[in-house]
Coordinates of C-alpha atoms and ligand atoms in Angstrom, one line a residue:
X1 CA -32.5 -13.9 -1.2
X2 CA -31.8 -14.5 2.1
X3 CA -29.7 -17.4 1.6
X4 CA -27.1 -15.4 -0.7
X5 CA -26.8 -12.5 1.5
X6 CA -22.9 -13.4 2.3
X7 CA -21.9 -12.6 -1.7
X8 CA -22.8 -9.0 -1.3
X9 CA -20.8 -6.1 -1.3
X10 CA -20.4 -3.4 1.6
X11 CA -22.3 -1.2 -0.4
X12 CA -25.5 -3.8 -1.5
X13 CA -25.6 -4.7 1.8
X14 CA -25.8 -1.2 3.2
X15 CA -28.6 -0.1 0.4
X16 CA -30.5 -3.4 1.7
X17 CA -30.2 -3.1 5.4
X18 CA -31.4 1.1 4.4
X19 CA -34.3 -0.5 2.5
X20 CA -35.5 -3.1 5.3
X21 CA -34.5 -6.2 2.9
X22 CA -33.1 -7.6 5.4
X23 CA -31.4 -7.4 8.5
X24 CA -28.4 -7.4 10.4
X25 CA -28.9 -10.8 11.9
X26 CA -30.0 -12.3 8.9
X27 CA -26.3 -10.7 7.0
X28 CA -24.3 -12.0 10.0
X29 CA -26.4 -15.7 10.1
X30 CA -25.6 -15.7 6.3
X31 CA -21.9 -15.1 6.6
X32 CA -21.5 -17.1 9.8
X33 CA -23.1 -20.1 8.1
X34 CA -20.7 -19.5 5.3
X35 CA -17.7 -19.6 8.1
X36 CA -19.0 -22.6 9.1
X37 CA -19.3 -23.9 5.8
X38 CA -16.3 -23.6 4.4
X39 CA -13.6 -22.4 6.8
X40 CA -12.3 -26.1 7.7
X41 CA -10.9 -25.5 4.2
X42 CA -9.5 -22.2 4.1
X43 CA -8.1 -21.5 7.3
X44 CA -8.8 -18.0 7.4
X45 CA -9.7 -17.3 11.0
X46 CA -7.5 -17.7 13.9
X47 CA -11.1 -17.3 16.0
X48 CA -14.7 -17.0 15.2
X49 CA -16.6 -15.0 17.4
X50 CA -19.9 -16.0 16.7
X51 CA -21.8 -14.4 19.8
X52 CA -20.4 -11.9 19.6
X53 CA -21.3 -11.2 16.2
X54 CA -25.2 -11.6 17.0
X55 CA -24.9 -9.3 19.7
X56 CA -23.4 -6.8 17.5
X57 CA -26.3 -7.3 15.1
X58 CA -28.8 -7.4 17.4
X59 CA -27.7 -4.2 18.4
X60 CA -27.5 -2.9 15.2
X61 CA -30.7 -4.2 14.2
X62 CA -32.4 -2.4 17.4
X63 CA -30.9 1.1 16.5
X64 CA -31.9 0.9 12.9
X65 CA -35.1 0.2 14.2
X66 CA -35.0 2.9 16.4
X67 CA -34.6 5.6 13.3
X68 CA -30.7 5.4 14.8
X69 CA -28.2 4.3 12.2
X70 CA -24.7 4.7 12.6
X71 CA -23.8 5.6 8.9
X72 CA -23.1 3.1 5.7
X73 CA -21.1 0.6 7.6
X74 CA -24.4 -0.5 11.0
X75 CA -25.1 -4.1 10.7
X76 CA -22.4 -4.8 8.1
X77 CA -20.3 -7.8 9.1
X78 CA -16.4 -7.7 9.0
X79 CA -13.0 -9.4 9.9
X80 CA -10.2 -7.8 11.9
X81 CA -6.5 -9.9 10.8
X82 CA -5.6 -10.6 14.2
X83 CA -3.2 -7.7 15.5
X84 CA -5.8 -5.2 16.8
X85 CA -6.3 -5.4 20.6
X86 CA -9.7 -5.4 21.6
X87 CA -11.7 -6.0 24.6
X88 CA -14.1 -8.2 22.9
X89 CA -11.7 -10.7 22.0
X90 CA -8.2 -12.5 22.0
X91 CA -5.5 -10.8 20.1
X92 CA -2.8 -13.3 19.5
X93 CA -0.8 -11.5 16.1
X94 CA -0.8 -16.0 15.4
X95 CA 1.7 -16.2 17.9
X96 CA 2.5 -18.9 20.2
X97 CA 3.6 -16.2 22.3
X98 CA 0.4 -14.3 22.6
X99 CA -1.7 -17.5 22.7
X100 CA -5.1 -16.0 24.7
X101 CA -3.5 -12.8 25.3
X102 CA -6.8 -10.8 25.9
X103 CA -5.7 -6.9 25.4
X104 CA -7.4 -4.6 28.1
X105 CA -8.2 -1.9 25.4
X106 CA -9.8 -1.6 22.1
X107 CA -7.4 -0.5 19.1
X108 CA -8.5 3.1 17.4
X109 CA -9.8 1.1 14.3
X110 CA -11.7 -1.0 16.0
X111 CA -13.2 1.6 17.9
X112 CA -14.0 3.7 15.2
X113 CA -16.0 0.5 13.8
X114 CA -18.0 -0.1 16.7
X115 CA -19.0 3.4 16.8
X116 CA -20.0 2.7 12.9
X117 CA -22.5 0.2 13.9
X118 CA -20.1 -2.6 12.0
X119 CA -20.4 -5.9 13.2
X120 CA -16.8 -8.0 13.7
X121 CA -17.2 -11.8 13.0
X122 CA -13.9 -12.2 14.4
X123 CA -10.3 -12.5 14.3
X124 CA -8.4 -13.7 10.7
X125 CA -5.1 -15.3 10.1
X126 CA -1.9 -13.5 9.6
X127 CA 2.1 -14.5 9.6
X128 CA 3.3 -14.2 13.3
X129 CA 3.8 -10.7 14.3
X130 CA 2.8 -10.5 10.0
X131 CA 6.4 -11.6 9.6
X132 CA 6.0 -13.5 6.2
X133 CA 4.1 -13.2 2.9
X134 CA 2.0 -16.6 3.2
X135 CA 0.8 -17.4 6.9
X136 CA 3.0 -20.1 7.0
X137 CA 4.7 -18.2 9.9
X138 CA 1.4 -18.6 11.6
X139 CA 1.2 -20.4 14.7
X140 CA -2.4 -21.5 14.0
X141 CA -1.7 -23.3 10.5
X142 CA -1.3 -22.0 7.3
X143 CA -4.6 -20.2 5.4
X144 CA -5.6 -21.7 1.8
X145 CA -6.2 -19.9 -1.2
X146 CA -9.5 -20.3 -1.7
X147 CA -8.7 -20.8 -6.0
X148 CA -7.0 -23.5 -5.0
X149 CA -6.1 -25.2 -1.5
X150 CA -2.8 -26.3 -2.8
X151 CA -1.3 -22.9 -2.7
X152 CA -1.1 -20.0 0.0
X153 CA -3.1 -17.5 0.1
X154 CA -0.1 -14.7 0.4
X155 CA 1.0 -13.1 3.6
X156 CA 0.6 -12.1 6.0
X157 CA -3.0 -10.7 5.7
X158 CA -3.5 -14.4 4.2
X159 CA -6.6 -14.8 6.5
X160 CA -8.5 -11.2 6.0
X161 CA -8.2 -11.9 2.1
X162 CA -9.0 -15.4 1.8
X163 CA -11.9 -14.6 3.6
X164 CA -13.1 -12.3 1.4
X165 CA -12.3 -14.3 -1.5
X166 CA -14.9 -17.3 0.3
X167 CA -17.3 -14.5 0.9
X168 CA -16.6 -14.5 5.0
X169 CA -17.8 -11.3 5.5
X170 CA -18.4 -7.8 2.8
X171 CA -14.9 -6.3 4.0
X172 CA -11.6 -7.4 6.4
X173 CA -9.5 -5.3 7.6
X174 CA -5.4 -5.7 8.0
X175 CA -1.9 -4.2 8.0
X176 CA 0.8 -4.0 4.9
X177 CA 4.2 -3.1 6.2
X178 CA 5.5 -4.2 2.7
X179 CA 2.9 -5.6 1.0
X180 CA 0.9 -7.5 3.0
X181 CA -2.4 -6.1 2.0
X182 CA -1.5 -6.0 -1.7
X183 CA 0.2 -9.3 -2.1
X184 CA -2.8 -11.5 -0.5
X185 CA -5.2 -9.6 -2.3
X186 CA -3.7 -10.1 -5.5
X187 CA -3.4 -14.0 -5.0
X188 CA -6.8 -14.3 -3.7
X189 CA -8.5 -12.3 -6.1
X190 CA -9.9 -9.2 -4.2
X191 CA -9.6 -5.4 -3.4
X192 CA -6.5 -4.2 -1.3
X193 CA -5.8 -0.9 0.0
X194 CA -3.1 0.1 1.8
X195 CA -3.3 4.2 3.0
X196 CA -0.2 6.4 3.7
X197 CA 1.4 5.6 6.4
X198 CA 0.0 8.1 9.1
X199 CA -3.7 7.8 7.2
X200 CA -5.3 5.4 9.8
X201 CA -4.4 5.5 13.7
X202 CA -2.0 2.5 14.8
X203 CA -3.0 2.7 18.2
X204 CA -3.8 -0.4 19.4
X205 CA -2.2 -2.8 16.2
X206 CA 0.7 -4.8 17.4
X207 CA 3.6 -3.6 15.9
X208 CA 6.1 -5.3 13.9
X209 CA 7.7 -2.4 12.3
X210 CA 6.2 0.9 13.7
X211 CA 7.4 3.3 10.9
X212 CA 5.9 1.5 8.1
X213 CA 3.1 -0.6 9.7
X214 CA -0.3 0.6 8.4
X215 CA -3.6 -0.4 8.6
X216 CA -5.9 -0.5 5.4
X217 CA -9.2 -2.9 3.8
X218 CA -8.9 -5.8 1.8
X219 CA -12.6 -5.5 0.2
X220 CA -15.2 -7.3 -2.9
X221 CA -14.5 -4.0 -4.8
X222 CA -12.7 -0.7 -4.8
X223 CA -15.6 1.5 -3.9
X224 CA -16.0 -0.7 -0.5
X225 CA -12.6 0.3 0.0
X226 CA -13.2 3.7 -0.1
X227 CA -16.1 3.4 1.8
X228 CA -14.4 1.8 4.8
X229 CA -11.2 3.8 4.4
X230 CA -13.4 6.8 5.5
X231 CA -14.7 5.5 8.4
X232 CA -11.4 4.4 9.7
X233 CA -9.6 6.8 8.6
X234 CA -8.1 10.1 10.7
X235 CA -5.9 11.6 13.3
X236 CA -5.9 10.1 17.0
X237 CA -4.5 11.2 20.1
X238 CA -3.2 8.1 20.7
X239 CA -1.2 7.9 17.9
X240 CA 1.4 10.5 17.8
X241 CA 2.6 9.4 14.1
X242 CA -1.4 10.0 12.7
X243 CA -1.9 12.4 10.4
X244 CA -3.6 15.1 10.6
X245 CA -4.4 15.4 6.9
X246 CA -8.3 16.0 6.4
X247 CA -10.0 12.8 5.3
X248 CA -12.1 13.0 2.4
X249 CA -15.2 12.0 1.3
X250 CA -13.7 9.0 -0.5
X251 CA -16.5 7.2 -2.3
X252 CA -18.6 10.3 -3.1
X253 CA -15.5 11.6 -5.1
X254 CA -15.8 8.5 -7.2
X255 CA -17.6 9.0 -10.0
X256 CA -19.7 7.0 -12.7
X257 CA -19.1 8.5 -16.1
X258 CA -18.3 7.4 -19.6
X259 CA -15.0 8.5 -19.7
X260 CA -14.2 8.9 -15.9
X261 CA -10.0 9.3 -16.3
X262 CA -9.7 11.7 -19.1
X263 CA -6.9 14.3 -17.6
X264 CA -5.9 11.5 -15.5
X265 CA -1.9 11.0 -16.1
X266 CA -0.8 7.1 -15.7
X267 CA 2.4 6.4 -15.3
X268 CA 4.5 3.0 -16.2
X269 CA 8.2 2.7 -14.8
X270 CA 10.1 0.0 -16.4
X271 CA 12.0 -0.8 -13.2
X272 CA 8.0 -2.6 -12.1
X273 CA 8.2 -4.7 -15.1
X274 CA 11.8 -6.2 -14.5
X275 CA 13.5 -9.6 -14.4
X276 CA 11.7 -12.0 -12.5
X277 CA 8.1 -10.9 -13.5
X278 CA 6.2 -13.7 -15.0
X279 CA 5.6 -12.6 -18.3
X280 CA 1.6 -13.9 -18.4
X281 CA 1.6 -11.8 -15.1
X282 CA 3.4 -8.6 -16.8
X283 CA 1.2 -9.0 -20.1
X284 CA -2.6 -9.0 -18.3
X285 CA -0.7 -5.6 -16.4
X286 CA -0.3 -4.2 -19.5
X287 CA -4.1 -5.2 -21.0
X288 CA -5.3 -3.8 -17.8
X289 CA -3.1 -0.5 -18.5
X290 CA -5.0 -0.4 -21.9
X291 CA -8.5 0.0 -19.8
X292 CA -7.4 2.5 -17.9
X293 CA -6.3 4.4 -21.7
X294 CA -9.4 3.5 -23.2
X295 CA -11.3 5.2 -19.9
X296 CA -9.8 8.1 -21.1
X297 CA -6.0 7.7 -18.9
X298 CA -2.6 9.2 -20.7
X299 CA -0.4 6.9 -20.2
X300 CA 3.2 8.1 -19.2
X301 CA 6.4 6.6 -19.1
X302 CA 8.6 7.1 -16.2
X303 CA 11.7 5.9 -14.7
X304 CA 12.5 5.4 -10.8
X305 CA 16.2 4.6 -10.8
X306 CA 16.7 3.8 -7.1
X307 CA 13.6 1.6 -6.8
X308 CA 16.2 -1.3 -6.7
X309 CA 17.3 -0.6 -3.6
X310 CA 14.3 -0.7 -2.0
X311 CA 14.0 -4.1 -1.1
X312 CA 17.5 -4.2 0.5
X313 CA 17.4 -1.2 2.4
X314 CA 13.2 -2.5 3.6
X315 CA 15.2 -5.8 4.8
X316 CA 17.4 -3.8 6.8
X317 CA 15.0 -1.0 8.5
X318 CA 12.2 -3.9 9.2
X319 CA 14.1 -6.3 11.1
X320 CA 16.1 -3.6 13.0
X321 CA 12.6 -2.0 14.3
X322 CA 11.5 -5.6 14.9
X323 CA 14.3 -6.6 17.3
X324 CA 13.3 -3.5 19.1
X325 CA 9.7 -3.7 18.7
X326 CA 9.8 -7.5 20.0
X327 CA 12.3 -6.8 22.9
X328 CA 8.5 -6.5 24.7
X329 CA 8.0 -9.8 25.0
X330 CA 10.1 -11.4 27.3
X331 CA 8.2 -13.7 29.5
X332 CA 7.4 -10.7 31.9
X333 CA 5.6 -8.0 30.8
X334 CA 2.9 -10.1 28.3
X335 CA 1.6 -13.3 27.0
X336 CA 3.5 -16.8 27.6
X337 CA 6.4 -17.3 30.1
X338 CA 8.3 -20.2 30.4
X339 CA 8.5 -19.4 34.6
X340 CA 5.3 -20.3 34.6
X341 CA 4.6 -23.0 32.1
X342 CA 7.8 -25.2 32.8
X343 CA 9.1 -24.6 36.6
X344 CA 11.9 -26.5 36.0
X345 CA 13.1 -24.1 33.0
X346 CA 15.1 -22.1 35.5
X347 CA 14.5 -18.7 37.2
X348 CA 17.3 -16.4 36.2
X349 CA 16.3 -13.3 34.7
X350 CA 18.1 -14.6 31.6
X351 CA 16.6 -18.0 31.6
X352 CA 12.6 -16.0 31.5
X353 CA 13.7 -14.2 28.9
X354 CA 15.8 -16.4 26.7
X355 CA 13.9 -19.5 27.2
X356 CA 10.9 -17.9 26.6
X357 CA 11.6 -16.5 23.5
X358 CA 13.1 -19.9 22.6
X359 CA 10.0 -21.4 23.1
X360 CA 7.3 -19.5 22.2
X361 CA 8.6 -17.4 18.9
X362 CA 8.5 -18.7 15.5
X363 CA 11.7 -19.0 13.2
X364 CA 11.2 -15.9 11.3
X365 CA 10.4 -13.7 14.3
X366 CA 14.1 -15.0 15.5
X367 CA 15.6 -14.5 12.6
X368 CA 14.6 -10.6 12.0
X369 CA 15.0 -10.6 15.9
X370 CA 18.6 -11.4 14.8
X371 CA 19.7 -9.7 11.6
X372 CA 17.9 -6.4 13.6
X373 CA 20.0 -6.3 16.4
X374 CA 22.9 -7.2 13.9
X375 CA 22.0 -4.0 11.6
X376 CA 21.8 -2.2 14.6
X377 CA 25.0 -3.4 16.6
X378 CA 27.9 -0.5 17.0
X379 CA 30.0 -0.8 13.7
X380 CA 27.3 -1.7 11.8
X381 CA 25.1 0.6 12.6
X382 CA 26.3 3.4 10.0
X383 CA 27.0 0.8 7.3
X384 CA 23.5 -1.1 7.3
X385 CA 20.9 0.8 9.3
X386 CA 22.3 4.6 8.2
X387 CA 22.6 3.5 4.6
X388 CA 19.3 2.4 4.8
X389 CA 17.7 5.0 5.7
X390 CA 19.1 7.2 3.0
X391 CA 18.3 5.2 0.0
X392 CA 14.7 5.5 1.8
X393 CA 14.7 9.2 2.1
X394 CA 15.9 9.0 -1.8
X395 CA 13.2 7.0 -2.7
X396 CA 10.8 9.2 -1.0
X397 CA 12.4 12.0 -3.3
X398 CA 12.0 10.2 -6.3
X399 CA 8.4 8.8 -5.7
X400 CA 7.5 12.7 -4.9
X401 CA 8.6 14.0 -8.2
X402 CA 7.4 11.0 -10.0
X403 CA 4.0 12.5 -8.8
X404 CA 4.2 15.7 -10.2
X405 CA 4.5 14.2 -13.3
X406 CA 1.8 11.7 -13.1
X407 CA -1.4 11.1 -11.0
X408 CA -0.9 7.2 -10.2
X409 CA 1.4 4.7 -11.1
X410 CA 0.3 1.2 -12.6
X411 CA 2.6 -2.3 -12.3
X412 CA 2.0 -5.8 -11.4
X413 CA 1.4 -6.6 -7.3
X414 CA 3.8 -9.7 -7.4
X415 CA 6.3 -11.5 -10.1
X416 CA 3.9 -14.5 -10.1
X417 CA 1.0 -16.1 -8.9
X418 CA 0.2 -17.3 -5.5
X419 CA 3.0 -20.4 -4.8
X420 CA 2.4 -23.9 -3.7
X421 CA 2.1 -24.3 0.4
X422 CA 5.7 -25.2 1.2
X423 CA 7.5 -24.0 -1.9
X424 CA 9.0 -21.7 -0.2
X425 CA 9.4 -21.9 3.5
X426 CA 13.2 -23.5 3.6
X427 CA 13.8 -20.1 1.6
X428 CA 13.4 -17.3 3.1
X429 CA 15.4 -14.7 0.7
X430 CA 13.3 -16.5 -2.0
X431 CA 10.3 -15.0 0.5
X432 CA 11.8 -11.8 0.8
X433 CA 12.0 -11.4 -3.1
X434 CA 8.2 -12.1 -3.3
X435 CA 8.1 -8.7 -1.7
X436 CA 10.1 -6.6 -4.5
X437 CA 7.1 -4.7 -6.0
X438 CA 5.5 -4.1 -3.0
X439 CA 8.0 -2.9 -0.3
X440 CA 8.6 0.5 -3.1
X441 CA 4.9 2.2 -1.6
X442 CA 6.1 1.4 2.2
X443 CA 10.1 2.5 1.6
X444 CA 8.5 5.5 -0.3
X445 CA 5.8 6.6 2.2
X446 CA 2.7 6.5 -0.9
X447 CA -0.1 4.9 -1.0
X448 CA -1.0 1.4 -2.9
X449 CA -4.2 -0.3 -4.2
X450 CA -4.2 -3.9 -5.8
X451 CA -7.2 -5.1 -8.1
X452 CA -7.8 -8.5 -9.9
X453 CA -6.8 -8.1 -13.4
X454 CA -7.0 -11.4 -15.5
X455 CA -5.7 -15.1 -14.5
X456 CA -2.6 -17.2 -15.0
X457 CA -2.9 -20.7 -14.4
X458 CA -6.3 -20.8 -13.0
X459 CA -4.8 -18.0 -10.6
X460 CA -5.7 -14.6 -10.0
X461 CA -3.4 -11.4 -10.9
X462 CA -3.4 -7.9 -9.5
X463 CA -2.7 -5.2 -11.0
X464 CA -1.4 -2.7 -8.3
X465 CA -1.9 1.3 -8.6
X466 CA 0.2 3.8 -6.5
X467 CA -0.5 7.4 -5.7
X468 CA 1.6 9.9 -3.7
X469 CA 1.1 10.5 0.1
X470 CA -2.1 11.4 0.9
X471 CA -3.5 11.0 -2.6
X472 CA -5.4 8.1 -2.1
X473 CA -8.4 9.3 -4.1
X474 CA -6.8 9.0 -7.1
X475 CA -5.8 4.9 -7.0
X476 CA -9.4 4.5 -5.8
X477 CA -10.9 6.8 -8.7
X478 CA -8.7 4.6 -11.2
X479 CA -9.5 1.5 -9.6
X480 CA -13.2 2.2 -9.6
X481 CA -13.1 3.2 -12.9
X482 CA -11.5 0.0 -13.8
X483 CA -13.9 -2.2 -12.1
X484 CA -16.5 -0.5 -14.0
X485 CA -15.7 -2.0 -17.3
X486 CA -13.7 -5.3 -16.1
X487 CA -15.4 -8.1 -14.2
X488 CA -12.1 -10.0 -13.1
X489 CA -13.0 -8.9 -8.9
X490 CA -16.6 -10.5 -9.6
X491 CA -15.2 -14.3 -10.4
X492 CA -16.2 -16.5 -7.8
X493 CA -13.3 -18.9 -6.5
X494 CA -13.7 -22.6 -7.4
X495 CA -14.1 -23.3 -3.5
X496 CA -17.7 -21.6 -3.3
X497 CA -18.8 -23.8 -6.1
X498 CA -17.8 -27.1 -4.0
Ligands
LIG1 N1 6.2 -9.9 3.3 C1 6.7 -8.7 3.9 C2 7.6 -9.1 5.1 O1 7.7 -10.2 5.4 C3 5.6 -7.8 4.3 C4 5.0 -8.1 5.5 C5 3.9 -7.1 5.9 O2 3.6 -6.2 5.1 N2 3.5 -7.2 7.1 O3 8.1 -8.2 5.7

């Protein structure tokens, strides 16, 4: 048994460590040794923290002992994607910039986890500043796909879903801004939930866009998902923008039952299934679709007219709270300077600032650095950044009385499949595009889930469910219900065979 204990899910693990099984040690050894196993393939982790990790569930171990459990998630081992400060660790965002930064607080979610009893088994992989949608903007290498090493593993939470893909831990935790919990979950395979915006705290998660960055899980299955969102979720006093919305008892309102969506209303927007969607991708959508009608789902058809525009006006509002957002690193206030790295780089205020950004930021930090302050500049201001805002305030509209016609939405995560490592990088509209289905739950303030839904080329597809603000029980009760008749999230990738 004890030899496996890395393939199980938040909730086995949970039921076992309850039962005595096993312990917290033994579940960390397990997925350390799998770490050490396999991540010289994948890539997934920017930094291991494998003390750490004992300490943790030695801890945990100690308390359970003690009649003292924290809840469902003491002694359960996790990943944080590397933008959450913490006091434990480094927090580098895979930034040259931030290289050993080491943040003198602890971010709200990674609080609220320690006070669970969870145990972190380190830091994972992410585009810099989780600018991107492969990890090839990170400084620290690009992380694999785990179904096959040729191709990314999506972006930017590339390394929190690859890793749960190889089994590095029962549940990861990471931001989507646009899609960067959904997309890397659909490539690799697994469960991704991104909350409303406002659901989970921010305090503490380097920002890259601050009104659209949100934290959520990437998970083995939907009802780990739930599980973690509870623990994490809630209002702080650190974080003006949480939400006060009550959280809910997320996986007790999911439900085993033979027909567990009758009354539940599923609706299917043609704008989702557009040009540019692989049609292998679009048909498993529409198979998975027919589970959710045979559970019992009407299925609805709807139309969102100005979804088109949400890509364009999301490439607009991103970069412009980027180049603000990034204006914070500037040689002085944190991480790398070039006044002290290269004396001979010049000591104007000017040279500190521009010479270190020079140096130590990526290419696609720069260029939203760029077209931000361009959106932004007087005279363009009420052409780009204005507009933008409106079409997203429209879209919000739309999305809301979308909902009162239907309980979720259902469409494909991405056009295709995960791409090959490099495809893309000389591209970056052709980047940008990857983002189309995505960026319509962050524009729209809702909430998104992506599951595994079938394969295309040997490559996994997600199919992506959307519910309105704050109803995030409803893609987790569909998504549940779908896992409980499909066994697409329980295929092993190729790599854990080797
Ligand atoms: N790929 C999108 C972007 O580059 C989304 C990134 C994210 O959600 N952090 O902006």
């Amino acid at each position: 048994m004890s030899e496996n204990l890395h393939l199980l899910t938040v909730e086995e693990a949970s039921a076992g460590l309850v039962a005595g099984h096993f312990t917290s040690v033994e579940l960390t050894k397990a997925c350390l040794a799998q770490i050490e196993k396999l991540d010289g393939k994948v890539n997934a982790f920017v930094r291991v923290e494998a003390d750490l990790a004992r300490r943790q569930a030695v801890e945990s171990d100690a308390r359970r002992a003690a009649g003292k459990a924290l809840g469902p998630l003491d002694g359960i081992p996790y990943n944080l994607k590397d933008v959450y400060a913490t006091k434990d660790s480094p927090t580098t965002a895979s930034s040259h910039i931030l290289e050993d930064w080491q943040a003198p607080y602890d971010a709200t979610v990674y609080r609220k986890l320690c006070e669970a009893g969870a145990v972190l088994l380190g830091k994972t992989n992410t585009d810099e500043f989780t600018m991107g949608g492969s990890t090839e903007n990170s400084y620290y290498g690009v992380t694999r796909n785990p179904w096959n090493l040729e191709r990314v593993a999506g972006g930017s939470s590339g390394g929190p879903a690859a890793s749960m893909a190889a089994h590095f831990g029962m549940f990861a935790i990471g931001t989507d801004t646009g899609g960067s919990i959904r997309q890397p979950a659909g490539f690799c395979g697994v469960t991704g939930l991104r909350p409303t915006y406002g659901r989970v705290s921010r305090f503490g998660e380097l920002p890259m866009a601050s009104s659209f960055d949100q934290t959520g899980v990437l998970a083995k299955t939907v009802r780990d998902a739930a599980m973690v969102l509870e623990v994490i979720s809630g209002v702080d006093p650190l974080d003006a923008t949480s939400s006060p919305e009550p959280v809910k008892p997320y996986l007790s309102l999911l439900k085993d039952n033979e027909k567990p969506l009758k009354g539940v209303r599923v609706g299917v927007a043609a704008e989702f299934f557009g040009e540019g969607v692989d049609p292998r991708c679009e048909q498993l959508v529409r198979e998975g679709i027919e589970v959710l009608k045979a559970q019992g789902a009407e299925i609805v058809e709807v139309s969102l007219p100005h979804l088109r525009y949400a890509i364009a006006a999301y490439y607009i509002l991103v970069p412009a709270e980027v180049s603000s957002n990034m204006a914070r690193y500037d040689g002085i206030h944190f991480g790398q300077s070039i006044e002290r790295n290269d004396p001979k780089a010049g000591t104007s205020l000017n040279d500190v600032y521009s010479k270190t950004r020079g140096e130590y930021l990526g290419a696609e930090v720069k260029r939203r650095i760029i077209l931000g302050a361009h959106v932004l500049s007087s005279g363009y201001y009420d052409q780009y950044y204005n507009e933008a805002e409106r079409v997203r305030t429209v879209i919000a509209q739309e999305f809301a009385e979308t909902f009162e016609k239907v309980d979720v939405l259902a469409a494909p995560v991405s056009p295709a499949v995960a791409f090959k490592i490099g495809e893309k990088v000389s591209d970056p509209l052709a980047m940008y595009k990857e983002d189309v289905l995505t960026v319509p739950v962050n524009v729209g303030v809702i909430s998104g889930l992506s599951v595994p839904c079938g394969f295309v080329d040997g490559m996994p597809v997600g199919l992506q469910l959307m519910a309105g603000k704050f109803r995030e029980e409803e893609i987790l009760k569909v998504g549940a219900a779908y896992q409980q008749v499909t066994e697409w999230h329980k295929q092993p990738a190729p790599l854990l065979n080797q």
